[in-house]
Amino acid sequence: METRRANEVEAERLVGAYADLILRLSYTYLKSTHDAEDICQTVLLKLMGAPARFEGPEHERAWVIRTTANACKDVLRSGHRRRTVGLEAAPDAAAPEEPESEVVDAVMALPCKYREAIYLHYYEGYSIREIAKLTGRSESAVSAHLSRGRAKLRTMLEGAYCEQGV
C-alpha cells in the first residue's frame, strides 16, 4: 500500500513539473494538440518507468526535453502520419484557435531547427551551450540557428511593428 501511494505521489510530481513543458515543446514540433497530448503521455510513462535515477533536477529536465524531441521526430518520420487522417476527426475538425500573438504565430511558422532553438532559448531559458547538449548539435550550429531564426522573425514581423513605432 505504501509503495502504491509513493508511486502516486511521484506521478503527481512528474505531471506537475513536466506536463506543460512536454505539451508546449511537442506542439512546436507537431502543431497538433492531440498529437502533443499523446507525446506527453508517452514521455511521462517512460519517465515513470525509467530505471536509471537522475543526477539532479537539471539532468531529469534535460532527459525529458530530449525524450520529447525524439518522440516528436519519430511521429514526424512516421509514414502513417503523412498518409492518413482519421475519418472521425475529419468532419468534426474545429477551426484552428487564434494564436496568442503575431510573434507566436511567426515563431510557429519557422522551420523546425530555428523554431526549436528559439523555443528552448527564449521560452525555456536555456543557454546556447545547454541547447547544443540537448539537441546534439554544436554550439556554433545552435548559435547560427538562433541568429537565422531571429532574422527570419524580423523579416516576418517587420511590417506589423513598424506601424506601431516599436
PDB file of C-alpha atoms in Angstrom:
ATOM      1  CA  MET A   1       0.000   0.000   0.000  1.00  0.00           C
ATOM      2  CA  GLU A   2       2.859   2.377   0.836  1.00  0.00           C
ATOM      3  CA  THR A   3       4.560   1.687  -2.489  1.00  0.00           C
ATOM      4  CA  ARG A   4       1.380   2.481  -4.390  1.00  0.00           C
ATOM      5  CA  ARG A   5       0.987   5.794  -2.557  1.00  0.00           C
ATOM      6  CA  ALA A   6       4.649   6.643  -3.210  1.00  0.00           C
ATOM      7  CA  ASN A   7       4.135   5.909  -6.926  1.00  0.00           C
ATOM      8  CA  GLU A   8       1.058   8.146  -6.998  1.00  0.00           C
ATOM      9  CA  VAL A   9       2.937  10.988  -5.308  1.00  0.00           C
ATOM     10  CA  GLU A  10       5.841  10.613  -7.741  1.00  0.00           C
ATOM     11  CA  ALA A  11       3.450  10.534 -10.720  1.00  0.00           C
ATOM     12  CA  GLU A  12       1.747  13.718  -9.494  1.00  0.00           C
ATOM     13  CA  ARG A  13       5.136  15.414  -9.067  1.00  0.00           C
ATOM     14  CA  LEU A  14       6.234  14.476 -12.586  1.00  0.00           C
ATOM     15  CA  VAL A  15       2.966  15.566 -14.179  1.00  0.00           C
ATOM     16  CA  GLY A  16       3.039  18.863 -12.278  1.00  0.00           C
ATOM     17  CA  ALA A  17       6.665  19.512 -13.144  1.00  0.00           C
ATOM     18  CA  TYR A  18       6.795  18.430 -16.786  1.00  0.00           C
ATOM     19  CA  ALA A  19       3.363  18.063 -18.427  1.00  0.00           C
ATOM     20  CA  ASP A  20       3.184  21.702 -19.522  1.00  0.00           C
ATOM     21  CA  LEU A  21       6.764  21.678 -20.831  1.00  0.00           C
ATOM     22  CA  ILE A  22       6.197  18.453 -22.789  1.00  0.00           C
ATOM     23  CA  LEU A  23       2.907  19.692 -24.260  1.00  0.00           C
ATOM     24  CA  ARG A  24       4.363  23.030 -25.362  1.00  0.00           C
ATOM     25  CA  LEU A  25       7.526  21.533 -26.824  1.00  0.00           C
ATOM     26  CA  SER A  26       5.724  18.755 -28.669  1.00  0.00           C
ATOM     27  CA  TYR A  27       3.165  21.239 -30.016  1.00  0.00           C
ATOM     28  CA  THR A  28       6.015  23.270 -31.541  1.00  0.00           C
ATOM     29  CA  TYR A  29       7.065  20.160 -33.453  1.00  0.00           C
ATOM     30  CA  LEU A  30       3.736  18.598 -34.346  1.00  0.00           C
ATOM     31  CA  LYS A  31       1.360  21.597 -34.458  1.00  0.00           C
ATOM     32  CA  SER A  32      -1.411  19.323 -33.192  1.00  0.00           C
ATOM     33  CA  THR A  33      -2.864  19.410 -29.700  1.00  0.00           C
ATOM     34  CA  HIS A  34      -3.961  15.776 -29.875  1.00  0.00           C
ATOM     35  CA  ASP A  35      -0.553  14.539 -31.001  1.00  0.00           C
ATOM     36  CA  ALA A  36       1.112  16.688 -28.336  1.00  0.00           C
ATOM     37  CA  GLU A  37      -1.107  15.099 -25.672  1.00  0.00           C
ATOM     38  CA  ASP A  38      -0.142  11.627 -26.931  1.00  0.00           C
ATOM     39  CA  ILE A  39       3.551  12.535 -26.757  1.00  0.00           C
ATOM     40  CA  CYS A  40       3.057  13.943 -23.258  1.00  0.00           C
ATOM     41  CA  GLN A  41       1.512  10.711 -22.051  1.00  0.00           C
ATOM     42  CA  THR A  42       4.232   8.611 -23.693  1.00  0.00           C
ATOM     43  CA  VAL A  43       7.093  10.658 -22.245  1.00  0.00           C
ATOM     44  CA  LEU A  44       5.598  10.734 -18.751  1.00  0.00           C
ATOM     45  CA  LEU A  45       5.118   6.958 -18.815  1.00  0.00           C
ATOM     46  CA  LYS A  46       8.728   6.491 -19.930  1.00  0.00           C
ATOM     47  CA  LEU A  47       9.868   8.831 -17.181  1.00  0.00           C
ATOM     48  CA  MET A  48       7.921   6.968 -14.502  1.00  0.00           C
ATOM     49  CA  GLY A  49       9.297   3.651 -15.734  1.00  0.00           C
ATOM     50  CA  ALA A  50      12.870   4.871 -16.189  1.00  0.00           C
ATOM     51  CA  PRO A  51      15.141   2.503 -14.258  1.00  0.00           C
ATOM     52  CA  ALA A  52      18.035   4.971 -14.041  1.00  0.00           C
ATOM     53  CA  ARG A  53      17.890   7.719 -11.478  1.00  0.00           C
ATOM     54  CA  PHE A  54      18.988  11.163 -12.490  1.00  0.00           C
ATOM     55  CA  GLU A  55      21.950  13.132 -11.172  1.00  0.00           C
ATOM     56  CA  GLY A  56      19.714  16.066 -10.339  1.00  0.00           C
ATOM     57  CA  PRO A  57      16.687  18.090 -11.446  1.00  0.00           C
ATOM     58  CA  GLU A  58      18.532  19.626 -14.424  1.00  0.00           C
ATOM     59  CA  HIS A  59      19.554  16.176 -15.663  1.00  0.00           C
ATOM     60  CA  GLU A  60      15.966  14.962 -15.315  1.00  0.00           C
ATOM     61  CA  ARG A  61      14.644  18.044 -17.156  1.00  0.00           C
ATOM     62  CA  ALA A  62      17.204  17.590 -19.945  1.00  0.00           C
ATOM     63  CA  TRP A  63      16.174  13.934 -20.272  1.00  0.00           C
ATOM     64  CA  VAL A  64      12.514  14.969 -20.566  1.00  0.00           C
ATOM     65  CA  ILE A  65      13.283  17.544 -23.274  1.00  0.00           C
ATOM     66  CA  ARG A  66      15.483  15.171 -25.258  1.00  0.00           C
ATOM     67  CA  THR A  67      12.970  12.316 -24.996  1.00  0.00           C
ATOM     68  CA  THR A  68      10.124  14.631 -26.039  1.00  0.00           C
ATOM     69  CA  ALA A  69      12.043  15.911 -29.065  1.00  0.00           C
ATOM     70  CA  ASN A  70      12.949  12.370 -30.125  1.00  0.00           C
ATOM     71  CA  ALA A  71       9.360  11.148 -29.720  1.00  0.00           C
ATOM     72  CA  CYS A  72       8.117  14.057 -31.839  1.00  0.00           C
ATOM     73  CA  LYS A  73      10.686  13.349 -34.531  1.00  0.00           C
ATOM     74  CA  ASP A  74       9.600   9.706 -34.558  1.00  0.00           C
ATOM     75  CA  VAL A  75       5.993  10.786 -35.109  1.00  0.00           C
ATOM     76  CA  LEU A  76       7.009  13.168 -37.890  1.00  0.00           C
ATOM     77  CA  ARG A  77       9.005  10.411 -39.625  1.00  0.00           C
ATOM     78  CA  SER A  78       6.111   8.009 -39.368  1.00  0.00           C
ATOM     79  CA  GLY A  79       4.675   7.165 -42.779  1.00  0.00           C
ATOM     80  CA  HIS A  80       1.280   6.663 -41.169  1.00  0.00           C
ATOM     81  CA  ARG A  81       1.124  10.334 -40.166  1.00  0.00           C
ATOM     82  CA  ARG A  82       1.866  11.533 -43.693  1.00  0.00           C
ATOM     83  CA  ARG A  83      -0.660   9.321 -45.450  1.00  0.00           C
ATOM     84  CA  THR A  84      -3.692   9.081 -43.198  1.00  0.00           C
ATOM     85  CA  VAL A  85      -6.273  11.122 -41.356  1.00  0.00           C
ATOM     86  CA  GLY A  86      -8.779   9.561 -39.003  1.00  0.00           C
ATOM     87  CA  LEU A  87     -12.256   9.631 -40.522  1.00  0.00           C
ATOM     88  CA  GLU A  88     -13.837  10.544 -37.209  1.00  0.00           C
ATOM     89  CA  ALA A  89     -11.599  13.620 -36.972  1.00  0.00           C
ATOM     90  CA  ALA A  90     -12.183  14.905 -40.495  1.00  0.00           C
ATOM     91  CA  PRO A  91     -15.838  16.054 -40.352  1.00  0.00           C
ATOM     92  CA  ASP A  92     -15.621  17.417 -36.811  1.00  0.00           C
ATOM     93  CA  ALA A  93     -12.376  19.315 -37.223  1.00  0.00           C
ATOM     94  CA  ALA A  94     -12.633  22.624 -35.452  1.00  0.00           C
ATOM     95  CA  ALA A  95     -11.198  25.803 -36.848  1.00  0.00           C
ATOM     96  CA  PRO A  96      -7.716  26.475 -35.508  1.00  0.00           C
ATOM     97  CA  GLU A  97      -7.577  28.690 -32.446  1.00  0.00           C
ATOM     98  CA  GLU A  98      -6.375  32.213 -32.859  1.00  0.00           C
ATOM     99  CA  PRO A  99      -2.688  32.486 -31.991  1.00  0.00           C
ATOM    100  CA  GLU A 100      -1.863  34.348 -28.801  1.00  0.00           C
ATOM    101  CA  SER A 101       0.086  36.943 -30.747  1.00  0.00           C
ATOM    102  CA  GLU A 102       1.658  37.606 -34.098  1.00  0.00           C
ATOM    103  CA  VAL A 103       5.048  36.763 -32.609  1.00  0.00           C
ATOM    104  CA  VAL A 104       3.924  33.284 -31.505  1.00  0.00           C
ATOM    105  CA  ASP A 105       2.360  32.741 -34.917  1.00  0.00           C
ATOM    106  CA  ALA A 106       5.603  33.799 -36.615  1.00  0.00           C
ATOM    107  CA  VAL A 107       7.707  31.525 -34.380  1.00  0.00           C
ATOM    108  CA  MET A 108       5.434  28.587 -35.202  1.00  0.00           C
ATOM    109  CA  ALA A 109       5.889  29.296 -38.924  1.00  0.00           C
ATOM    110  CA  LEU A 110       9.691  28.960 -38.720  1.00  0.00           C
ATOM    111  CA  PRO A 111      11.452  25.826 -39.963  1.00  0.00           C
ATOM    112  CA  CYS A 112      11.876  23.212 -37.225  1.00  0.00           C
ATOM    113  CA  LYS A 113      15.575  23.785 -36.445  1.00  0.00           C
ATOM    114  CA  TYR A 114      15.049  27.541 -35.950  1.00  0.00           C
ATOM    115  CA  ARG A 115      11.773  27.068 -34.066  1.00  0.00           C
ATOM    116  CA  GLU A 116      13.385  24.527 -31.715  1.00  0.00           C
ATOM    117  CA  ALA A 117      16.371  26.759 -30.934  1.00  0.00           C
ATOM    118  CA  ILE A 118      14.228  29.862 -30.406  1.00  0.00           C
ATOM    119  CA  TYR A 119      11.730  27.990 -28.259  1.00  0.00           C
ATOM    120  CA  LEU A 120      14.372  26.455 -25.987  1.00  0.00           C
ATOM    121  CA  HIS A 121      16.302  29.730 -25.705  1.00  0.00           C
ATOM    122  CA  TYR A 122      13.537  32.278 -25.240  1.00  0.00           C
ATOM    123  CA  TYR A 123      10.642  30.268 -23.819  1.00  0.00           C
ATOM    124  CA  GLU A 124      12.530  27.744 -21.668  1.00  0.00           C
ATOM    125  CA  GLY A 125      15.551  29.920 -20.850  1.00  0.00           C
ATOM    126  CA  TYR A 126      18.340  27.572 -21.951  1.00  0.00           C
ATOM    127  CA  SER A 127      21.758  28.893 -22.953  1.00  0.00           C
ATOM    128  CA  ILE A 128      23.321  28.102 -26.313  1.00  0.00           C
ATOM    129  CA  ARG A 129      25.641  25.574 -24.663  1.00  0.00           C
ATOM    130  CA  GLU A 130      22.705  23.815 -22.968  1.00  0.00           C
ATOM    131  CA  ILE A 131      20.673  23.735 -26.188  1.00  0.00           C
ATOM    132  CA  ALA A 132      23.652  22.228 -28.012  1.00  0.00           C
ATOM    133  CA  LYS A 133      23.837  19.430 -25.433  1.00  0.00           C
ATOM    134  CA  LEU A 134      20.076  18.842 -25.507  1.00  0.00           C
ATOM    135  CA  THR A 135      19.793  18.699 -29.277  1.00  0.00           C
ATOM    136  CA  GLY A 136      23.105  17.013 -30.086  1.00  0.00           C
ATOM    137  CA  ARG A 137      24.249  19.935 -32.216  1.00  0.00           C
ATOM    138  CA  SER A 138      27.376  22.043 -31.932  1.00  0.00           C
ATOM    139  CA  GLU A 139      27.228  25.388 -30.159  1.00  0.00           C
ATOM    140  CA  SER A 140      28.044  27.166 -33.413  1.00  0.00           C
ATOM    141  CA  ALA A 141      25.109  25.421 -35.147  1.00  0.00           C
ATOM    142  CA  VAL A 142      22.719  26.420 -32.357  1.00  0.00           C
ATOM    143  CA  SER A 143      24.047  29.981 -32.447  1.00  0.00           C
ATOM    144  CA  ALA A 144      23.554  30.073 -36.220  1.00  0.00           C
ATOM    145  CA  HIS A 145      20.002  28.685 -35.885  1.00  0.00           C
ATOM    146  CA  LEU A 146      19.165  31.363 -33.316  1.00  0.00           C
ATOM    147  CA  SER A 147      20.656  34.108 -35.458  1.00  0.00           C
ATOM    148  CA  ARG A 148      18.942  32.957 -38.649  1.00  0.00           C
ATOM    149  CA  GLY A 149      15.668  32.362 -36.818  1.00  0.00           C
ATOM    150  CA  ARG A 150      15.733  35.887 -35.380  1.00  0.00           C
ATOM    151  CA  ALA A 151      16.496  37.274 -38.840  1.00  0.00           C
ATOM    152  CA  LYS A 152      13.546  35.385 -40.311  1.00  0.00           C
ATOM    153  CA  LEU A 153      11.310  36.613 -37.482  1.00  0.00           C
ATOM    154  CA  ARG A 154      12.492  40.178 -38.015  1.00  0.00           C
ATOM    155  CA  THR A 155      11.593  39.921 -41.706  1.00  0.00           C
ATOM    156  CA  MET A 156       8.234  38.294 -40.981  1.00  0.00           C
ATOM    157  CA  LEU A 157       7.247  40.815 -38.298  1.00  0.00           C
ATOM    158  CA  GLU A 158       8.745  43.914 -39.866  1.00  0.00           C
ATOM    159  CA  GLY A 159       5.509  45.355 -41.239  1.00  0.00           C
ATOM    160  CA  ALA A 160       3.407  44.632 -38.153  1.00  0.00           C
ATOM    161  CA  TYR A 161       5.570  46.531 -35.694  1.00  0.00           C
ATOM    162  CA  CYS A 162       6.879  49.333 -37.926  1.00  0.00           C
ATOM    163  CA  GLU A 163       3.395  50.872 -37.993  1.00  0.00           C
ATOM    164  CA  GLN A 164       3.285  50.893 -34.183  1.00  0.00           C
ATOM    165  CA  GLY A 165       6.701  52.515 -33.886  1.00  0.00           C
ATOM    166  CA  VAL A 166       8.186  49.601 -31.971  1.00  0.00           C
TER     167      VAL A 166
END
